[in-house]
Short mmCIF file of C-alpha atoms and ligand atoms in Angstrom, two decimals:
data_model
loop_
_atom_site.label_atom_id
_atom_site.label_comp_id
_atom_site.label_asym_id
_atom_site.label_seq_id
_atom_site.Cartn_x
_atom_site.Cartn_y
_atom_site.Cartn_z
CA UNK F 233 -19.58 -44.73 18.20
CA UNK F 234 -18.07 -43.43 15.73
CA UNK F 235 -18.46 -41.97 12.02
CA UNK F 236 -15.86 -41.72 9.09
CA UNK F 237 -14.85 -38.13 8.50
CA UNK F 238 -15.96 -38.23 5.12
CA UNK F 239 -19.19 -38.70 6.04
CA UNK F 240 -19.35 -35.83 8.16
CA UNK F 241 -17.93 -33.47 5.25
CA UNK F 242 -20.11 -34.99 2.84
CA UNK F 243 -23.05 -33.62 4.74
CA UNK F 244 -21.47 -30.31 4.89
CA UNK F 245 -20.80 -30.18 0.83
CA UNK F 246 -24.30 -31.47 -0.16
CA UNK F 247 -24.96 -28.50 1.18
CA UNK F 248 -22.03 -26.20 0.44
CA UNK F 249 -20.65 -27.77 -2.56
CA UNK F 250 -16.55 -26.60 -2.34
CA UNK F 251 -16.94 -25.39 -6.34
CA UNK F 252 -19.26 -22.71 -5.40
CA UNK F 253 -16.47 -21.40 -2.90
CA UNK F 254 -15.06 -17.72 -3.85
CA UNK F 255 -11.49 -18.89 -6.38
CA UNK F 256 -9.23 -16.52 -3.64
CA UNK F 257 -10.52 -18.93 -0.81
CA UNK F 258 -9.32 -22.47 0.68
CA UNK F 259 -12.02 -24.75 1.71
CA UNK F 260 -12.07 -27.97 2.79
CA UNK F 261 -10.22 -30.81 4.40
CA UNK F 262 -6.88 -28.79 5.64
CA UNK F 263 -5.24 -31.63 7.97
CA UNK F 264 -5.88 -35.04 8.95
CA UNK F 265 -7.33 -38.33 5.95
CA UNK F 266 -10.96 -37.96 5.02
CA UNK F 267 -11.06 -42.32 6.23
CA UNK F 268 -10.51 -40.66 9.57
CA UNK F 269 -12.83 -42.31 12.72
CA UNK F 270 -14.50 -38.97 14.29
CA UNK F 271 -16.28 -39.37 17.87
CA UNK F 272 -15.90 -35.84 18.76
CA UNK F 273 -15.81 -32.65 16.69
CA UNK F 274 -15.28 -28.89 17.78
CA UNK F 275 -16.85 -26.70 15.67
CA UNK F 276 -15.52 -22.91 16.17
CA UNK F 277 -14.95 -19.50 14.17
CA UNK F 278 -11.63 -19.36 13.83
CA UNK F 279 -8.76 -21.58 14.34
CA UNK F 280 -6.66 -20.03 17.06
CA UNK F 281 -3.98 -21.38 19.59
CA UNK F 282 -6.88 -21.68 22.06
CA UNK F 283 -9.29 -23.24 20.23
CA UNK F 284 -6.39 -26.08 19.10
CA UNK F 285 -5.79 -26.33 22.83
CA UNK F 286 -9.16 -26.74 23.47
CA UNK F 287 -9.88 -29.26 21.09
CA UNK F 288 -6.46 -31.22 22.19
CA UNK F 289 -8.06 -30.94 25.64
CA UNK F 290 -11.35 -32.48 24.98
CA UNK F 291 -9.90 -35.24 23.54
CA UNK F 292 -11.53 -33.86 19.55
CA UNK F 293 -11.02 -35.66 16.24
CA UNK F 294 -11.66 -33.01 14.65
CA UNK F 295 -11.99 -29.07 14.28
CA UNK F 296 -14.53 -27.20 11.90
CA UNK F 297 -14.35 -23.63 10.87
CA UNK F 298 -15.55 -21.53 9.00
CA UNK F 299 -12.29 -19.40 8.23
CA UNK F 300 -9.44 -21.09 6.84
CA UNK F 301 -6.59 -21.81 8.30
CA UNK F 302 -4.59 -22.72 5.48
CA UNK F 303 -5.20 -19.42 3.40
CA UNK F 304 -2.01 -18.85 1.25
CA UNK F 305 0.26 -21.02 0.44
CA UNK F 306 2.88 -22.42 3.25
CA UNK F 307 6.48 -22.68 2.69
CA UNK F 308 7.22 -24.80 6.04
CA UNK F 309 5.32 -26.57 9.03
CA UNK F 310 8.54 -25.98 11.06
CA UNK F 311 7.26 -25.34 14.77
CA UNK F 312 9.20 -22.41 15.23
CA UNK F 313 6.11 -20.60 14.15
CA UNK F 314 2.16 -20.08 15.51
CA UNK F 315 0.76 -21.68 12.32
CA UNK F 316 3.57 -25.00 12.02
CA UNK F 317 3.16 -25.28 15.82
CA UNK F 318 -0.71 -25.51 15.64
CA UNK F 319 -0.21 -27.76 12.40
CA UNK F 320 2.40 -29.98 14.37
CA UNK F 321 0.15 -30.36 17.72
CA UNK F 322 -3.11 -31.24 15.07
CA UNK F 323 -1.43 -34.26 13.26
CA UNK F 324 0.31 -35.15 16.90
CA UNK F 325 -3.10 -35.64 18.13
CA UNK F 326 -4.67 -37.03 15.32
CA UNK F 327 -7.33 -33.99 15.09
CA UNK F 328 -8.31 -33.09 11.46
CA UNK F 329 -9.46 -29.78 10.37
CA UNK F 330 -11.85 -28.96 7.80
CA UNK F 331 -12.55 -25.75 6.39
CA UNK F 332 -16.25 -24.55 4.71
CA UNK F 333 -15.83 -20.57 4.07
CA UNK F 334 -17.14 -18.62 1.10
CA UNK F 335 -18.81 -21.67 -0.43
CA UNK F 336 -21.37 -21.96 3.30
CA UNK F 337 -21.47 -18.39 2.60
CA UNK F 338 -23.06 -18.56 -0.60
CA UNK F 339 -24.71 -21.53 0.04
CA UNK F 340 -28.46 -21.72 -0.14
CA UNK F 341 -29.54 -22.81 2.94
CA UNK F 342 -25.78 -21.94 4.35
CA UNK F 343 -24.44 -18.93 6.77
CA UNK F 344 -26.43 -15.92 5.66
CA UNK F 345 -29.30 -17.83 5.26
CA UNK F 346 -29.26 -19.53 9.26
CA UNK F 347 -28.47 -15.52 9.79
CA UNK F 348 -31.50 -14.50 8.07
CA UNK F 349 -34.01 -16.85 10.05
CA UNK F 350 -32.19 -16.14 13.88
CA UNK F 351 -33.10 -12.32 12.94
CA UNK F 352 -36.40 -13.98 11.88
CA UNK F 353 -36.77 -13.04 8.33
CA UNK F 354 -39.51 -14.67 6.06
CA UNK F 355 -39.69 -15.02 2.49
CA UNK F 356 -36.12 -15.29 2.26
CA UNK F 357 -34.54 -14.57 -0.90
CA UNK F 358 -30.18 -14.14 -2.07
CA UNK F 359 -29.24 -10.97 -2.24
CA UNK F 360 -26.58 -11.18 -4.59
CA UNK F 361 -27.10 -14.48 -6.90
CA UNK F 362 -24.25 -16.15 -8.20
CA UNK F 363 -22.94 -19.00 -9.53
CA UNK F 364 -26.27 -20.22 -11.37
CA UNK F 365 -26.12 -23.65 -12.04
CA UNK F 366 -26.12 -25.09 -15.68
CA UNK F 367 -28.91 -27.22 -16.76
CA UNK F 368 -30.04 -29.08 -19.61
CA UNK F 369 -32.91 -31.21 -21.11
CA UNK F 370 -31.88 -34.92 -21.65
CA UNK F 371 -33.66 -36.65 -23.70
CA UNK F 372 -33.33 -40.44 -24.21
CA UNK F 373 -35.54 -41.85 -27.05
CA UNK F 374 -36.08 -46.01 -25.46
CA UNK F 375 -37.96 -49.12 -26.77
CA UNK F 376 -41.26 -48.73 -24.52
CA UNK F 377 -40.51 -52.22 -22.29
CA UNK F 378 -37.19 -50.34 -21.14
CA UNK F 379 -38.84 -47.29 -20.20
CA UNK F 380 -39.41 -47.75 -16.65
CA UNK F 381 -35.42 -48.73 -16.16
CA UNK F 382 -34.54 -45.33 -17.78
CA UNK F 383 -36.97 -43.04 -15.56
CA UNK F 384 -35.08 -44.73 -12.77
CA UNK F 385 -32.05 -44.60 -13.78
CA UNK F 386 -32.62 -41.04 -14.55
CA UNK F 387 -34.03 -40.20 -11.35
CA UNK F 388 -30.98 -41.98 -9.54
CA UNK F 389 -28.83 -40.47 -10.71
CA UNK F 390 -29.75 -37.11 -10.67
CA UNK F 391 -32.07 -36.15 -13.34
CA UNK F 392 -35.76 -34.49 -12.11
CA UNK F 393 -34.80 -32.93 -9.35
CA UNK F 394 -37.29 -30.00 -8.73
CA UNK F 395 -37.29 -28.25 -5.45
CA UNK F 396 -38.36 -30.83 -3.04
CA UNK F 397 -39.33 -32.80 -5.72
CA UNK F 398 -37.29 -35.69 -7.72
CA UNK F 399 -38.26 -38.19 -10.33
CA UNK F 400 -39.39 -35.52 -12.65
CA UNK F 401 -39.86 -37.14 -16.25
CA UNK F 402 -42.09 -36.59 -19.32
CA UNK F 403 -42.88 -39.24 -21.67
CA UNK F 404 -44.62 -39.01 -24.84
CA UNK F 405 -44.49 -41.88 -27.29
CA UNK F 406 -44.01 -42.12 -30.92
CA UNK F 407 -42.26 -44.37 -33.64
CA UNK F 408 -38.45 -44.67 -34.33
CA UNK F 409 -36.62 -46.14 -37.05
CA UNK F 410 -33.42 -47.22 -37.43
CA UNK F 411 -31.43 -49.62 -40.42
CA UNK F 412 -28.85 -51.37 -38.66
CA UNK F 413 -25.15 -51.73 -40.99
CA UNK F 414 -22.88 -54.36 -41.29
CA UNK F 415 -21.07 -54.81 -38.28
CA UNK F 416 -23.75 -54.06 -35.89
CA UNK F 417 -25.18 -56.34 -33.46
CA UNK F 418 -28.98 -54.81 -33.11
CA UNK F 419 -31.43 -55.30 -30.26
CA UNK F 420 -34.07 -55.46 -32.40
CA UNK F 421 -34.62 -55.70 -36.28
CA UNK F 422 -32.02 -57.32 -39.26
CA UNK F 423 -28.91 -56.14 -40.79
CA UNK F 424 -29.49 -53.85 -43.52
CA UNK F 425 -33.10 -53.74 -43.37
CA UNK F 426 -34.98 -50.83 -42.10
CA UNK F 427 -36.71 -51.22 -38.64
CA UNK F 428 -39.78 -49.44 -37.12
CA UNK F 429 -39.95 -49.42 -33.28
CA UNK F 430 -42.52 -48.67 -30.62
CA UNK F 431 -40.55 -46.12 -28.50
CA UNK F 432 -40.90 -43.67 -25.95
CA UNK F 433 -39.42 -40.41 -25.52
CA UNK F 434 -38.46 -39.70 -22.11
CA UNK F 435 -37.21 -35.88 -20.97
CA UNK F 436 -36.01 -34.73 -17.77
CA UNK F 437 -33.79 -31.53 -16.37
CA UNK F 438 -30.38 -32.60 -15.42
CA UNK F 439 -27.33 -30.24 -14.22
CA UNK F 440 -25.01 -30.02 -15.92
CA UNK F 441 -22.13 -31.17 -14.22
CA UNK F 442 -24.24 -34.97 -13.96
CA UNK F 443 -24.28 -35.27 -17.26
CA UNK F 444 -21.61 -36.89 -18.12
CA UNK F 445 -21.53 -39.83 -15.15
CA UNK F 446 -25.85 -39.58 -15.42
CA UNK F 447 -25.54 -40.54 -19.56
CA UNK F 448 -23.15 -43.33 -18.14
CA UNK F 449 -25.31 -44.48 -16.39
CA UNK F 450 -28.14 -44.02 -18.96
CA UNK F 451 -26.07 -46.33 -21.55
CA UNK F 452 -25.24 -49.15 -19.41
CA UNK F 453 -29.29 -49.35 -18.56
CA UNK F 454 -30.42 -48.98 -22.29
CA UNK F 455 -30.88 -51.94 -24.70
CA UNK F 456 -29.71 -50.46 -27.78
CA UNK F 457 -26.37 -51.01 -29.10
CA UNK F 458 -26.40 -46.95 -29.85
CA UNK F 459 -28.81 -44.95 -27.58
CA UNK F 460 -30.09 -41.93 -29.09
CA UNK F 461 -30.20 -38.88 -27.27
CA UNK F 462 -30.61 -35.28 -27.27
CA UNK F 463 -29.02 -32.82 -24.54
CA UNK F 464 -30.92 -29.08 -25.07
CA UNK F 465 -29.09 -26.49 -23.19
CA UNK F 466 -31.63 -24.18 -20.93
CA UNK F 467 -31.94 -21.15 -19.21
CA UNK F 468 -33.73 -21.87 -16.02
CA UNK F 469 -30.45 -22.05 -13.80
CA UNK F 470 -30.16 -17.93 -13.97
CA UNK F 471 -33.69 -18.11 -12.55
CA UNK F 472 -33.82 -20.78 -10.31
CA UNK F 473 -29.86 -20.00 -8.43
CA UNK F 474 -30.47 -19.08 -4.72
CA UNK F 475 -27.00 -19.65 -4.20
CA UNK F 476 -24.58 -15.95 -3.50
CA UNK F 477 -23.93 -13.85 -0.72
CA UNK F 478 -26.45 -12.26 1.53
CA UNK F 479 -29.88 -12.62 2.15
CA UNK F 480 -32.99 -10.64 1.73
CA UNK F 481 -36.26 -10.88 3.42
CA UNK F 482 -39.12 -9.52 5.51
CA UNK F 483 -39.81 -9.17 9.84
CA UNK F 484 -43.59 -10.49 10.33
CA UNK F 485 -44.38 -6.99 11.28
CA UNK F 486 -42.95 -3.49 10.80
CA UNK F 487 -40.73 -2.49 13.69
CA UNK F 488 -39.26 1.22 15.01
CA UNK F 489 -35.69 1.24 13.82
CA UNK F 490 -34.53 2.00 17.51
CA UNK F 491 -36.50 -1.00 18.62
CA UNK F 492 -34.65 -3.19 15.78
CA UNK F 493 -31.44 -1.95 17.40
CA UNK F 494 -32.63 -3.49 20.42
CA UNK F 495 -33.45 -6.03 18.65
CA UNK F 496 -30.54 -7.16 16.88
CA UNK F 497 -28.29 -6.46 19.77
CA UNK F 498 -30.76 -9.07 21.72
CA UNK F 499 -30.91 -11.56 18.77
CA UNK F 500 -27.26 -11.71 17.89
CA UNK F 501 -26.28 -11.29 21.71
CA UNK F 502 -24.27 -8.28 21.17
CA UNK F 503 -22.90 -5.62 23.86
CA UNK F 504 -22.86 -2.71 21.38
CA UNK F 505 -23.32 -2.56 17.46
CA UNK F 506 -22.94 0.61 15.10
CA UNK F 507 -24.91 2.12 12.40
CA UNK F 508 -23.88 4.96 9.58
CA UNK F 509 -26.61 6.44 7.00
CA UNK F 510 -29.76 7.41 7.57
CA UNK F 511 -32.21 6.01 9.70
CA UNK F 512 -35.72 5.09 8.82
CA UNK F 513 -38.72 5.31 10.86
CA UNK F 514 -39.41 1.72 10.40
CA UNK F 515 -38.00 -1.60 9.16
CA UNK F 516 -39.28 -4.15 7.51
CA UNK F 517 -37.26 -5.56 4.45
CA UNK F 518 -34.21 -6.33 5.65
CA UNK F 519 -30.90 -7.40 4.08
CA UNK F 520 -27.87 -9.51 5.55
CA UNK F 521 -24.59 -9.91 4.80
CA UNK F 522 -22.49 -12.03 7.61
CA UNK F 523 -18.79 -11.17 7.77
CA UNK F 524 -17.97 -8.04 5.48
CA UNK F 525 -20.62 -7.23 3.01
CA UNK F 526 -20.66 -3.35 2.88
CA UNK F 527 -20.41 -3.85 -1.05
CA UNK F 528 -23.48 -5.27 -1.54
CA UNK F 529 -24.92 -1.37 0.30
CA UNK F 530 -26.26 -0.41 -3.45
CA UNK F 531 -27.66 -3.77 -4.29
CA UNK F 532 -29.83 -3.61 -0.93
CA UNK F 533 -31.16 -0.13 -1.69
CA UNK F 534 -32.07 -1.47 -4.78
CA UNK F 535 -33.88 -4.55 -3.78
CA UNK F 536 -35.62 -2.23 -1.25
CA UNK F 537 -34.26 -3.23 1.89
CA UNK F 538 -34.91 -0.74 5.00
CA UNK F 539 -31.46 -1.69 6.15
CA UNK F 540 -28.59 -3.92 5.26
CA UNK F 541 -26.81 -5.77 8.45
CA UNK F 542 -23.20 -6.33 8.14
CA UNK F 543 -19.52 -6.56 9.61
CA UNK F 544 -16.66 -4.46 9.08
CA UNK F 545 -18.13 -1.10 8.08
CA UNK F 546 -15.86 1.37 7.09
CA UNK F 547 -15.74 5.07 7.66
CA UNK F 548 -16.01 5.35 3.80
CA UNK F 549 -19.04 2.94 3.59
CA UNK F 550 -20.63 5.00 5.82
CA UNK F 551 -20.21 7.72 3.62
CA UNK F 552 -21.89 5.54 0.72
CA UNK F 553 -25.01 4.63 3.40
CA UNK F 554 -24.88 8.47 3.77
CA UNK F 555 -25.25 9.41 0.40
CA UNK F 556 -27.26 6.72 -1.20
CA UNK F 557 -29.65 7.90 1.61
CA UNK F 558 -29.33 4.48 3.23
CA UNK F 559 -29.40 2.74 6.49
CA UNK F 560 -26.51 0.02 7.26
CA UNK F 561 -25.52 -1.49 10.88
CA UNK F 562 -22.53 -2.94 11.51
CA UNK F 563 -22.91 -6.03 13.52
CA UNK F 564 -19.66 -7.04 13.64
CA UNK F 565 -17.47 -9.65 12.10
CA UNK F 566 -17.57 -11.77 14.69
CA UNK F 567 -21.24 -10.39 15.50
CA UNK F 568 -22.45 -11.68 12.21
CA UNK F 569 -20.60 -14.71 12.02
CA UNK F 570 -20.37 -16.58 15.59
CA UNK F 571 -23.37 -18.21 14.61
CA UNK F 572 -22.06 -20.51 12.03
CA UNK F 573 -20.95 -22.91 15.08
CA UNK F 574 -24.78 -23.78 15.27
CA UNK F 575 -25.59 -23.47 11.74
CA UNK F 576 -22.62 -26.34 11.33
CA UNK F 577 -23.91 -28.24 14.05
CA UNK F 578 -27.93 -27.83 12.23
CA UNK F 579 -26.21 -29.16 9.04
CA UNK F 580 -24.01 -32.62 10.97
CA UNK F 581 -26.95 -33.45 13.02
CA UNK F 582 -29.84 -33.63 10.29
CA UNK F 583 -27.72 -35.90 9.15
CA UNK F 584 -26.20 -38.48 11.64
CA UNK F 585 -27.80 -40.25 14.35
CA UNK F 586 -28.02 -38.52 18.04
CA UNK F 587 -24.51 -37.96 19.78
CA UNK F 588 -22.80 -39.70 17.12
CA UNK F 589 -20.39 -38.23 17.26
CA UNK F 590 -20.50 -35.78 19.87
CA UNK F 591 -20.84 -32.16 19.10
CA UNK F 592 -19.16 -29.37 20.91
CA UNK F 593 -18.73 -25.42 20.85
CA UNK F 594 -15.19 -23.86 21.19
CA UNK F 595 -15.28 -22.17 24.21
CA UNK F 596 -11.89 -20.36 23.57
CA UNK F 597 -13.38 -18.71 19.87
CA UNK F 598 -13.60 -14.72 20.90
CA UNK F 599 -13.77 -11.71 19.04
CA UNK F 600 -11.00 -9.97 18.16
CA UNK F 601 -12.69 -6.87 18.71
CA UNK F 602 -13.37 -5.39 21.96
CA UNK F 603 -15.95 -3.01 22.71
CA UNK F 604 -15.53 -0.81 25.74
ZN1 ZN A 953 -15.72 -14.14 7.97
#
């Protein structure tokens, strides 16, 4: 059996919406139609020769990354290089490609966050919030027999969404008044004559960016010729945003820090890792960063974290660990970000029926660091 690509990526962006995606980066569908058939996907790293063979070879419909392929812009697909040959054997095969970078790495329950819960980290919060989304209070003032087809409307489309809650309305009822003028056509009351109505006034948190299709929606299921409404803009998205880079949480119980070594070497399957700062005698709070996050070193310290785990340390970031009296280890790149394969596959399955389609792992995505 099998499922329309857009399907698939739509269960990848109600997750990792593309507009919360770094502006530098290039997410998203990067080859192949989104009305695409998909019975097989590879889901890899990095898009490599390899991993293009591989998916040509096991018969794929499509490839998912994590980093793009298509980063800057390209001024041919001739075949006479790596990237137009790759390009050419994709659209020969009918393989699409689909990219979700800095936006699953900011994402909520995205990268760092699977990261975070492999290295078994509770209370889980971002390290570095961003991107806060923008709410508002709606409030639609409604004759009291059309109430209950505005709370659902509302809630359909959006409106009252609370943490694992939705439908999230408050009524209270009162009396408006209205005089209706020449030319109108009024659901209740006369020309020219003022009207008192029974009404209710129904409130509910909406982001932003629903608004517009949500009050849309809210017209078309309202009686009144004009509805009246109110949209109050509110703070709560600064303090509500878990989306941003890293992660920041706790191990169920203190550990040695040359045990955690062990520890994360055995968690992210790692021959060797390094480590520059100073050393603790024990861990507990513990930040993440997949990829390269030795920026976020201060921000760490300050949120009390025993240690920050990242990728692609430098001998100067060292020097910061060093002198902000700090402990970061340096996972790896590739260390710190192989695991995306499963945290796609966590994302497709909760979503699709068993098998369908089939899921597989490149084979061919390596590091391109060695460690002797
Ligand atoms: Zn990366």
């Amino acid at each position: 059996m099998s499922v329309k690509l857009s399907e698939i990526t739509g269960l990848i962006e109600k997750v990792a919406p593309k507009n919360i995606a770094e502006n530098w980066d290039n997410v998203g569908l990067q080859v192949g139609s989104s009305r695409q058939l998909i019975e097989r996907i590879v889901l890899t790293l990095d898009v490599t020769a390899d991993v293009v063979k591989e998916a040509v070879e096991k018969k794929a419909d499509l490839i998912i990354a994590h980093h793009p392929f298509i980063f800057h812009g390209l001024k041919t697909l001739a075949a006479d290089n790596e990237k137009g040959q790759l390009i050419t054997m994709l659209i020969k095969n009918d393989i699409a490609l689909y990219v979700a970078h800095t936006n699953l790495d900011k994402a909520e329950n995205g990268l760092n966050d699977f990261l975070a819960q492999l290295l078994g980290l509770a209370d889980r919060q971002t390290l570095e919030p961003s991107n806060p989304e923008n709410f508002v209070k709606l409030v639609v003032y409604t004759p009291q027999e059309a109430t209950d087809k505005i709370i659902d409307a509302f809630g359909k489309h959006g409106a009252g969404s609370i943490g694992d809650y939705d439908y999230c309305s408050y009524r209270s009822s009162g009396i408006g008044t209205f005089r209706p003028r020449p030319g109108a056509n009024p659901y209740i009351g006369e020309i020219d004559a003022i009207t008192s109505v029974d009404e209710d006034r129904i409130e509910a948190i909406v982001p932003r960016n629903s608004l517009k299709q949500l009050l849309i929606q809210l017209k078309n299921s309202h009686p009144y010729e004009e509805m009246a409404y109110d949209i109050i803009p509110l703070e709560n998205g600064a303090f509500i945003n878990q989306r941003g880079l890293g992660k920041i949480g706790w191990l169920k119980k203190p550990m040695r820090s040359v045990d955690f070594i062990d520890y994360v070497k055995k968690t992210l399957n790692l021959k060797a890792l390094r480590a520059a700062g100073k050393m603790p005698a024990t861990i507990q709070r513990v930040a993440v960063c997949s990829g390269a996050g030795a920026d976020l070193i201060g921000l760490a310290k300050a949120k009390k974290a025993d240690v920050l785990i990242t990728g692609d340390l430098k001998y100067h970031d060292g020097q910061r660990a060093q002198e902000n009296n700090f402990w970061v280890i340096d996972a790896g790149h590739f260390g710190t970000e192989k695991c995306v394969v499963d945290c796609f596959k966590q994302i497709i399955q909760a979503g699709l029926p068993e098998n369908c389609p089939e899921i597989l792992t490149a084979a061919s995505s390596q590091d391109y660091i060695s460690n002797y």
